[in-house]
PDB file of C-alpha atoms and ligand atoms in Angstrom:
ATOM      1  CA  MET P   1     -30.488 -74.195 -14.803  1.00 70.00           C
ATOM      2  CA  ALA P   2     -28.410 -70.981 -14.756  1.00 81.00           C
ATOM      3  CA  MET P   3     -25.248 -70.760 -12.618  1.00 91.00           C
ATOM      4  CA  ALA P   4     -26.140 -70.519  -8.930  1.00 98.00           C
ATOM      5  CA  ILE P   5     -24.211 -69.783  -5.769  1.00 98.00           C
ATOM      6  CA  ALA P   6     -25.889 -70.984  -2.560  1.00 98.00           C
ATOM      7  CA  LEU P   7     -25.030 -68.902   0.498  1.00 98.00           C
ATOM      8  CA  ASP P   8     -26.591 -70.222   3.695  1.00 98.00           C
ATOM      9  CA  GLY P   9     -26.119 -69.523   7.362  1.00 97.00           C
ATOM     10  CA  PRO P  10     -27.740 -68.253  10.558  1.00 97.00           C
ATOM     11  CA  ALA P  11     -29.184 -64.773  11.148  1.00 93.00           C
ATOM     12  CA  GLY P  12     -26.588 -62.014  11.303  1.00 92.00           C
ATOM     13  CA  ALA P  13     -23.736 -63.988   9.720  1.00 95.00           C
ATOM     14  CA  GLY P  14     -23.384 -61.237   7.098  1.00 93.00           C
ATOM     15  CA  LYS P  15     -25.014 -63.103   4.233  1.00 96.00           C
ATOM     16  CA  SER P  16     -26.786 -60.175   2.589  1.00 95.00           C
ATOM     17  CA  THR P  17     -23.796 -57.794   2.741  1.00 95.00           C
ATOM     18  CA  ILE P  18     -21.509 -60.455   1.310  1.00 97.00           C
ATOM     19  CA  ALA P  19     -24.007 -61.666  -1.300  1.00 98.00           C
ATOM     20  CA  LYS P  20     -24.536 -58.102  -2.591  1.00 97.00           C
ATOM     21  CA  ARG P  21     -20.798 -57.575  -2.988  1.00 98.00           C
ATOM     22  CA  ILE P  22     -20.254 -60.901  -4.718  1.00 98.00           C
ATOM     23  CA  ALA P  23     -23.176 -60.282  -7.073  1.00 98.00           C
ATOM     24  CA  ASP P  24     -21.687 -56.885  -8.008  1.00 97.00           C
ATOM     25  CA  GLN P  25     -18.219 -58.301  -8.581  1.00 97.00           C
ATOM     26  CA  LEU P  26     -19.444 -61.206 -10.691  1.00 96.00           C
ATOM     27  CA  GLY P  27     -22.119 -59.202 -12.520  1.00 96.00           C
ATOM     28  CA  ILE P  28     -24.954 -61.508 -11.436  1.00 97.00           C
ATOM     29  CA  LEU P  29     -28.168 -60.952  -9.446  1.00 97.00           C
ATOM     30  CA  TYR P  30     -28.636 -61.481  -5.724  1.00 98.00           C
ATOM     31  CA  LEU P  31     -31.823 -63.115  -4.448  1.00 98.00           C
ATOM     32  CA  ASP P  32     -32.501 -62.594  -0.745  1.00 98.00           C
ATOM     33  CA  THR P  33     -34.875 -65.475   0.036  1.00 98.00           C
ATOM     34  CA  GLY P  34     -35.359 -64.401   3.664  1.00 98.00           C
ATOM     35  CA  ALA P  35     -37.143 -61.309   2.343  1.00 98.00           C
ATOM     36  CA  MET P  36     -39.872 -63.562   0.960  1.00 98.00           C
ATOM     37  CA  TYR P  37     -40.506 -65.233   4.342  1.00 98.00           C
ATOM     38  CA  ARG P  38     -40.432 -61.771   5.905  1.00 98.00           C
ATOM     39  CA  ALA P  39     -43.145 -60.510   3.539  1.00 98.00           C
ATOM     40  CA  ILE P  40     -45.476 -63.402   4.410  1.00 98.00           C
ATOM     41  CA  GLY P  41     -44.694 -62.985   8.130  1.00 98.00           C
ATOM     42  CA  LEU P  42     -45.376 -59.248   7.884  1.00 98.00           C
ATOM     43  CA  LYS P  43     -48.736 -59.785   6.248  1.00 98.00           C
ATOM     44  CA  ALA P  44     -49.720 -62.364   8.878  1.00 98.00           C
ATOM     45  CA  ILE P  45     -49.027 -59.988  11.774  1.00 98.00           C
ATOM     46  CA  GLN P  46     -50.596 -57.036   9.944  1.00 97.00           C
ATOM     47  CA  GLN P  47     -53.786 -59.102   9.674  1.00 97.00           C
ATOM     48  CA  GLY P  48     -53.625 -60.014  13.363  1.00 98.00           C
ATOM     49  CA  LEU P  49     -52.981 -63.700  12.632  1.00 98.00           C
ATOM     50  CA  SER P  50     -50.632 -65.983  14.504  1.00 98.00           C
ATOM     51  CA  PRO P  51     -47.717 -66.589  12.122  1.00 98.00           C
ATOM     52  CA  LYS P  52     -47.623 -70.201  13.325  1.00 97.00           C
ATOM     53  CA  ASP P  53     -51.285 -70.952  12.561  1.00 98.00           C
ATOM     54  CA  GLU P  54     -50.934 -73.199   9.533  1.00 97.00           C
ATOM     55  CA  THR P  55     -54.550 -73.018   8.364  1.00 98.00           C
ATOM     56  CA  ALA P  56     -54.786 -69.256   8.754  1.00 98.00           C
ATOM     57  CA  VAL P  57     -51.461 -68.687   6.987  1.00 98.00           C
ATOM     58  CA  GLU P  58     -52.388 -71.097   4.191  1.00 98.00           C
ATOM     59  CA  ASN P  59     -55.608 -69.156   3.587  1.00 98.00           C
ATOM     60  CA  LEU P  60     -53.593 -65.966   3.628  1.00 98.00           C
ATOM     61  CA  LEU P  61     -51.134 -67.311   1.046  1.00 97.00           C
ATOM     62  CA  ASN P  62     -54.007 -68.059  -1.305  1.00 96.00           C
ATOM     63  CA  VAL P  63     -54.985 -64.385  -1.399  1.00 97.00           C
ATOM     64  CA  THR P  64     -51.479 -62.903  -1.391  1.00 98.00           C
ATOM     65  CA  GLN P  65     -49.630 -61.495  -4.371  1.00 98.00           C
ATOM     66  CA  LEU P  66     -45.891 -61.620  -3.734  1.00 98.00           C
ATOM     67  CA  ASP P  67     -43.637 -60.166  -6.430  1.00 97.00           C
ATOM     68  CA  ILE P  68     -39.866 -60.051  -6.515  1.00 97.00           C
ATOM     69  CA  ARG P  69     -38.590 -57.326  -8.818  1.00 97.00           C
ATOM     70  CA  PHE P  70     -35.048 -56.400  -9.755  1.00 96.00           C
ATOM     71  CA  VAL P  71     -34.612 -52.659 -10.277  1.00 96.00           C
ATOM     72  CA  ASP P  72     -31.121 -51.657 -11.454  1.00 93.00           C
ATOM     73  CA  GLY P  73     -29.943 -55.029 -10.166  1.00 91.00           C
ATOM     74  CA  ALA P  74     -31.388 -54.530  -6.661  1.00 93.00           C
ATOM     75  CA  GLN P  75     -34.201 -56.670  -5.310  1.00 97.00           C
ATOM     76  CA  GLN P  76     -37.540 -55.180  -4.309  1.00 98.00           C
ATOM     77  CA  VAL P  77     -40.293 -57.081  -2.522  1.00 98.00           C
ATOM     78  CA  TRP P  78     -43.872 -56.179  -3.431  1.00 98.00           C
ATOM     79  CA  LEU P  79     -46.747 -57.448  -1.341  1.00 98.00           C
ATOM     80  CA  ASP P  80     -50.243 -57.019  -2.789  1.00 98.00           C
ATOM     81  CA  GLY P  81     -49.059 -54.127  -4.959  1.00 98.00           C
ATOM     82  CA  GLN P  82     -47.053 -52.354  -2.225  1.00 98.00           C
ATOM     83  CA  ASN P  83     -43.291 -52.075  -1.982  1.00 98.00           C
ATOM     84  CA  VAL P  84     -42.520 -53.571   1.468  1.00 98.00           C
ATOM     85  CA  SER P  85     -38.734 -53.778   1.031  1.00 97.00           C
ATOM     86  CA  ASP P  86     -38.167 -51.570   4.116  1.00 96.00           C
ATOM     87  CA  ALA P  87     -41.210 -52.603   6.178  1.00 97.00           C
ATOM     88  CA  ILE P  88     -39.984 -56.218   6.334  1.00 97.00           C
ATOM     89  CA  ARG P  89     -36.801 -55.233   8.184  1.00 93.00           C
ATOM     90  CA  THR P  90     -38.237 -54.715  11.679  1.00 92.00           C
ATOM     91  CA  PRO P  91     -37.533 -57.123  14.579  1.00 90.00           C
ATOM     92  CA  GLU P  92     -41.257 -58.048  14.593  1.00 95.00           C
ATOM     93  CA  ALA P  93     -41.095 -59.044  10.937  1.00 96.00           C
ATOM     94  CA  SER P  94     -37.895 -61.053  11.606  1.00 94.00           C
ATOM     95  CA  LYS P  95     -39.625 -63.120  14.244  1.00 95.00           C
ATOM     96  CA  ALA P  96     -42.777 -63.558  12.169  1.00 98.00           C
ATOM     97  CA  ALA P  97     -40.617 -64.648   9.203  1.00 97.00           C
ATOM     98  CA  SER P  98     -38.966 -67.351  11.279  1.00 96.00           C
ATOM     99  CA  ASP P  99     -42.397 -68.436  12.563  1.00 97.00           C
ATOM    100  CA  VAL P 100     -44.088 -68.727   9.141  1.00 98.00           C
ATOM    101  CA  SER P 101     -40.960 -70.399   7.741  1.00 97.00           C
ATOM    102  CA  THR P 102     -41.619 -73.450   9.944  1.00 97.00           C
ATOM    103  CA  LEU P 103     -44.834 -74.135   7.976  1.00 97.00           C
ATOM    104  CA  PRO P 104     -44.358 -76.595   5.077  1.00 97.00           C
ATOM    105  CA  VAL P 105     -47.130 -74.907   3.077  1.00 97.00           C
ATOM    106  CA  VAL P 106     -45.211 -71.609   3.141  1.00 98.00           C
ATOM    107  CA  ARG P 107     -41.890 -73.225   2.306  1.00 97.00           C
ATOM    108  CA  ARG P 108     -43.266 -75.182  -0.655  1.00 97.00           C
ATOM    109  CA  HIS P 109     -44.852 -72.049  -2.074  1.00 97.00           C
ATOM    110  CA  LEU P 110     -41.762 -69.851  -1.691  1.00 98.00           C
ATOM    111  CA  VAL P 111     -39.247 -72.505  -2.743  1.00 98.00           C
ATOM    112  CA  GLU P 112     -41.148 -72.951  -5.998  1.00 98.00           C
ATOM    113  CA  LEU P 113     -40.870 -69.208  -6.630  1.00 97.00           C
ATOM    114  CA  GLN P 114     -37.156 -69.237  -5.745  1.00 98.00           C
ATOM    115  CA  ARG P 115     -36.399 -72.119  -8.110  1.00 98.00           C
ATOM    116  CA  ASP P 116     -38.330 -70.420 -10.855  1.00 97.00           C
ATOM    117  CA  ILE P 117     -36.344 -67.178 -10.454  1.00 96.00           C
ATOM    118  CA  ALA P 118     -32.994 -69.032 -10.251  1.00 97.00           C
ATOM    119  CA  ARG P 119     -33.743 -71.086 -13.360  1.00 96.00           C
ATOM    120  CA  ARG P 120     -33.783 -67.988 -15.526  1.00 94.00           C
ATOM    121  CA  GLN P 121     -30.584 -66.143 -14.584  1.00 95.00           C
ATOM    122  CA  ALA P 122     -27.206 -66.562 -12.934  1.00 96.00           C
ATOM    123  CA  MET P 123     -27.480 -65.560  -9.302  1.00 98.00           C
ATOM    124  CA  ILE P 124     -26.321 -65.832  -5.744  1.00 98.00           C
ATOM    125  CA  LEU P 125     -29.114 -66.810  -3.348  1.00 98.00           C
ATOM    126  CA  ASP P 126     -28.909 -66.442   0.397  1.00 98.00           C
ATOM    127  CA  GLY P 127     -31.048 -68.224   2.962  1.00 98.00           C
ATOM    128  CA  ARG P 128     -31.074 -71.250   5.231  1.00 97.00           C
ATOM    129  CA  ASP P 129     -31.831 -74.168   2.913  1.00 98.00           C
ATOM    130  CA  ILE P 130     -30.521 -73.114  -0.500  1.00 98.00           C
ATOM    131  CA  GLY P 131     -27.700 -75.678  -0.627  1.00 98.00           C
ATOM    132  CA  THR P 132     -29.655 -78.467   1.061  1.00 98.00           C
ATOM    133  CA  TYR P 133     -33.130 -78.101  -0.408  1.00 98.00           C
ATOM    134  CA  VAL P 134     -33.833 -75.263  -2.846  1.00 98.00           C
ATOM    135  CA  LEU P 135     -30.897 -75.907  -5.204  1.00 98.00           C
ATOM    136  CA  PRO P 136     -29.131 -79.094  -4.064  1.00 98.00           C
ATOM    137  CA  ASP P 137     -27.248 -79.219  -7.393  1.00 97.00           C
ATOM    138  CA  ALA P 138     -25.833 -75.677  -7.126  1.00 97.00           C
ATOM    139  CA  PRO P 139     -22.168 -75.818  -8.210  1.00 97.00           C
ATOM    140  CA  HIS P 140     -21.033 -73.431  -5.467  1.00 98.00           C
ATOM    141  CA  LYS P 141     -22.187 -73.699  -1.846  1.00 98.00           C
ATOM    142  CA  ILE P 142     -20.982 -71.655   1.084  1.00 98.00           C
ATOM    143  CA  PHE P 143     -22.101 -71.830   4.701  1.00 98.00           C
ATOM    144  CA  LEU P 144     -21.392 -68.538   6.416  1.00 98.00           C
ATOM    145  CA  THR P 145     -21.289 -68.290  10.172  1.00 97.00           C
ATOM    146  CA  ALA P 146     -19.960 -66.169  13.057  1.00 97.00           C
ATOM    147  CA  SER P 147     -20.173 -66.247  16.835  1.00 98.00           C
ATOM    148  CA  LEU P 148     -23.522 -65.332  18.416  1.00 98.00           C
ATOM    149  CA  ASP P 149     -22.064 -62.182  20.021  1.00 97.00           C
ATOM    150  CA  GLU P 150     -20.566 -60.981  16.769  1.00 97.00           C
ATOM    151  CA  ARG P 151     -23.802 -61.620  14.876  1.00 97.00           C
ATOM    152  CA  ALA P 152     -25.806 -59.731  17.514  1.00 97.00           C
ATOM    153  CA  HIS P 153     -23.456 -56.738  17.277  1.00 96.00           C
ATOM    154  CA  ARG P 154     -23.692 -56.674  13.495  1.00 94.00           C
ATOM    155  CA  ARG P 155     -27.481 -56.962  13.501  1.00 93.00           C
ATOM    156  CA  LEU P 156     -27.811 -54.122  16.040  1.00 95.00           C
ATOM    157  CA  LEU P 157     -25.599 -51.889  13.920  1.00 94.00           C
ATOM    158  CA  ASP P 158     -27.657 -52.782  10.876  1.00 90.00           C
ATOM    159  CA  LEU P 159     -30.916 -51.833  12.677  1.00 91.00           C
ATOM    160  CA  GLN P 160     -29.368 -48.570  13.901  1.00 95.00           C
ATOM    161  CA  ASN P 161     -28.262 -47.733  10.372  1.00 93.00           C
ATOM    162  CA  ARG P 162     -31.871 -48.203   9.305  1.00 90.00           C
ATOM    163  CA  GLY P 163     -32.970 -45.606  11.866  1.00 93.00           C
ATOM    164  CA  ASN P 164     -33.989 -47.906  14.741  1.00 91.00           C
ATOM    165  CA  THR P 165     -32.922 -46.090  17.924  1.00 93.00           C
ATOM    166  CA  THR P 166     -34.688 -48.288  20.479  1.00 95.00           C
ATOM    167  CA  ALA P 167     -33.315 -51.792  19.852  1.00 94.00           C
ATOM    168  CA  THR P 168     -30.847 -53.037  22.481  1.00 96.00           C
ATOM    169  CA  LEU P 169     -28.050 -55.568  22.185  1.00 97.00           C
ATOM    170  CA  ALA P 170     -29.813 -57.913  24.621  1.00 97.00           C
ATOM    171  CA  GLU P 171     -33.029 -57.831  22.563  1.00 96.00           C
ATOM    172  CA  VAL P 172     -31.227 -58.414  19.305  1.00 96.00           C
ATOM    173  CA  LYS P 173     -29.272 -61.289  20.819  1.00 97.00           C
ATOM    174  CA  ALA P 174     -32.452 -62.875  22.161  1.00 96.00           C
ATOM    175  CA  ASP P 175     -34.123 -62.518  18.738  1.00 94.00           C
ATOM    176  CA  ILE P 176     -31.179 -64.199  17.018  1.00 96.00           C
ATOM    177  CA  GLU P 177     -31.091 -67.039  19.553  1.00 96.00           C
ATOM    178  CA  TYR P 178     -34.829 -67.600  19.108  1.00 95.00           C
ATOM    179  CA  ARG P 179     -34.437 -67.755  15.348  1.00 93.00           C
ATOM    180  CA  ASP P 180     -31.245 -69.883  15.392  1.00 95.00           C
ATOM    181  CA  ASN P 181     -33.074 -72.405  17.483  1.00 95.00           C
ATOM    182  CA  GLN P 182     -36.308 -72.438  15.524  1.00 95.00           C
ATOM    183  CA  ASP P 183     -34.649 -72.269  12.079  1.00 95.00           C
ATOM    184  CA  SER P 184     -32.363 -75.201  12.829  1.00 96.00           C
ATOM    185  CA  GLN P 185     -34.894 -77.329  14.743  1.00 96.00           C
ATOM    186  CA  ARG P 186     -37.854 -77.195  12.343  1.00 94.00           C
ATOM    187  CA  SER P 187     -38.524 -80.500  10.633  1.00 93.00           C
ATOM    188  CA  PHE P 188     -39.010 -79.253   7.056  1.00 94.00           C
ATOM    189  CA  ALA P 189     -35.778 -78.034   5.366  1.00 93.00           C
ATOM    190  CA  PRO P 190     -34.029 -76.704   8.488  1.00 96.00           C
ATOM    191  CA  LEU P 191     -30.982 -74.460   8.614  1.00 96.00           C
ATOM    192  CA  LYS P 192     -28.111 -76.861   8.041  1.00 96.00           C
ATOM    193  CA  GLN P 193     -24.753 -76.877   6.313  1.00 97.00           C
ATOM    194  CA  ALA P 194     -24.938 -78.950   3.122  1.00 98.00           C
ATOM    195  CA  GLU P 195     -22.395 -81.791   3.053  1.00 98.00           C
ATOM    196  CA  ASP P 196     -20.711 -80.266   0.022  1.00 97.00           C
ATOM    197  CA  ALA P 197     -20.771 -76.652   1.302  1.00 98.00           C
ATOM    198  CA  VAL P 198     -17.607 -74.855   2.399  1.00 98.00           C
ATOM    199  CA  LEU P 199     -17.768 -73.378   5.904  1.00 98.00           C
ATOM    200  CA  VAL P 200     -16.576 -69.779   6.275  1.00 98.00           C
ATOM    201  CA  ASP P 201     -16.445 -68.452   9.837  1.00 97.00           C
ATOM    202  CA  THR P 202     -16.488 -64.657   9.552  1.00 96.00           C
ATOM    203  CA  THR P 203     -16.173 -63.826  13.272  1.00 96.00           C
ATOM    204  CA  THR P 204     -12.767 -62.192  12.931  1.00 96.00           C
ATOM    205  CA  MET P 205     -12.797 -61.440   9.209  1.00 96.00           C
ATOM    206  CA  THR P 206     -13.424 -58.122   7.458  1.00 95.00           C
ATOM    207  CA  ILE P 207     -16.081 -57.892   4.743  1.00 96.00           C
ATOM    208  CA  ASP P 208     -13.352 -57.589   2.099  1.00 97.00           C
ATOM    209  CA  GLU P 209     -11.650 -60.725   3.383  1.00 98.00           C
ATOM    210  CA  VAL P 210     -14.877 -62.726   3.317  1.00 98.00           C
ATOM    211  CA  VAL P 211     -15.725 -61.549  -0.207  1.00 98.00           C
ATOM    212  CA  GLN P 212     -12.231 -62.408  -1.464  1.00 98.00           C
ATOM    213  CA  THR P 213     -12.263 -65.836   0.211  1.00 98.00           C
ATOM    214  CA  ILE P 214     -15.535 -66.710  -1.493  1.00 98.00           C
ATOM    215  CA  ILE P 215     -14.547 -65.318  -4.901  1.00 98.00           C
ATOM    216  CA  ASP P 216     -11.277 -67.311  -4.727  1.00 98.00           C
ATOM    217  CA  LEU P 217     -13.219 -70.427  -3.801  1.00 97.00           C
ATOM    218  CA  ILE P 218     -15.618 -70.021  -6.725  1.00 97.00           C
ATOM    219  CA  GLU P 219     -12.736 -69.447  -9.147  1.00 96.00           C
ATOM    220  CA  LYS P 220     -10.978 -72.553  -7.844  1.00 96.00           C
ATOM    221  CA  GLN P 221     -14.145 -74.642  -8.146  1.00 94.00           C
ATOM    222  CA  LYS P 222     -14.675 -73.398 -11.703  1.00 92.00           C
ATOM    223  CA  ARG P 223     -11.158 -74.481 -12.672  1.00 92.00           C
ATOM    224  CA  ALA P 224     -11.492 -77.912 -11.056  1.00 87.00           C
TER     225      ALA P 224
HETATM  226  O1   DC M 301     -32.314 -64.154   6.233  1.00 58.51           O
HETATM  227  P1   DC M 301     -33.380 -63.465   7.060  1.00 58.51           P
HETATM  228  O2   DC M 301     -32.908 -63.145   8.445  1.00 58.51           O
HETATM  229  O3   DC M 301     -33.983 -62.288   6.361  1.00 58.51           O
HETATM  230  O4   DC M 301     -34.558 -64.562   7.186  1.00 58.51           O
HETATM  231  C1   DC M 301     -35.707 -64.358   7.972  1.00 58.51           C
HETATM  232  C2   DC M 301     -36.277 -65.695   8.416  1.00 58.51           C
HETATM  233  O5   DC M 301     -36.782 -66.414   7.289  1.00 58.51           O
HETATM  234  C3   DC M 301     -35.274 -66.648   9.070  1.00 58.51           C
HETATM  235  O6   DC M 301     -35.243 -66.504  10.481  1.00 58.51           O
HETATM  236  C4   DC M 301     -35.742 -68.021   8.668  1.00 58.51           C
HETATM  237  C5   DC M 301     -36.508 -67.803   7.397  1.00 58.51           C
HETATM  238  N1   DC M 301     -35.801 -68.268   6.207  1.00 58.51           N
HETATM  239  C6   DC M 301     -35.892 -69.596   5.885  1.00 58.51           C
HETATM  240  O7   DC M 301     -36.485 -70.359   6.637  1.00 58.51           O
HETATM  241  N2   DC M 301     -35.344 -70.052   4.731  1.00 58.51           N
HETATM  242  C7   DC M 301     -34.676 -69.234   3.906  1.00 58.51           C
HETATM  243  N3   DC M 301     -34.155 -69.719   2.767  1.00 58.51           N
HETATM  244  C8   DC M 301     -34.538 -67.862   4.236  1.00 58.51           C
HETATM  245  C9   DC M 301     -35.109 -67.405   5.412  1.00 58.51           C
END
């Protein structure tokens, strides 16, 4: 098993921004596992299926080609031969991702892929269950969180930066609350802080401060 850093936490906690920066600083890859659930959720809604219909989604999985590629160190998600890295970022795909992620058949399939990718190279993985389920033996585990209001503000800004001019703060907040609830209540590998993970509350921290806190923590754990 290559060196792995598990970065878990709820939607909008800043995981992907932080993980990208840490990967750059440490010269390792960043695997965004949420993007994989998003791709399956996107395909389900594109096909007019309910993303919570276990049988329909299982059949869909059997005829789906999901590829994770790293191009100049950055992750791309390819679904049935198409690059969907941007298409998976809509609010509809977020909700569908959370919905399909409650299905054990989807989780087993994607977790196997995630473990396979992490076995081959040093990386930081972000998600909900990396420290508790995907890589329980990861030497470094961080649980990133922030207040609901702060996470909603950040997610809205993120959508606006991607060209979304219609999303409102109330909608984004409702989406995050829906996902927080569903992601932490599902029975199979829910969103949960691992017992040996370090909690970092980023509500009042800058990105630089969060990155430095985590890098310091990793260095300290390596020396221990
Ligand atoms: O990190 P994200 O917002 O892109 O994730 C989208 C959804 O995918 C999230 O609401 C729950 C699910 N997910 C999961 O269940 N397990 C993961 N390791 C990553 C994401």
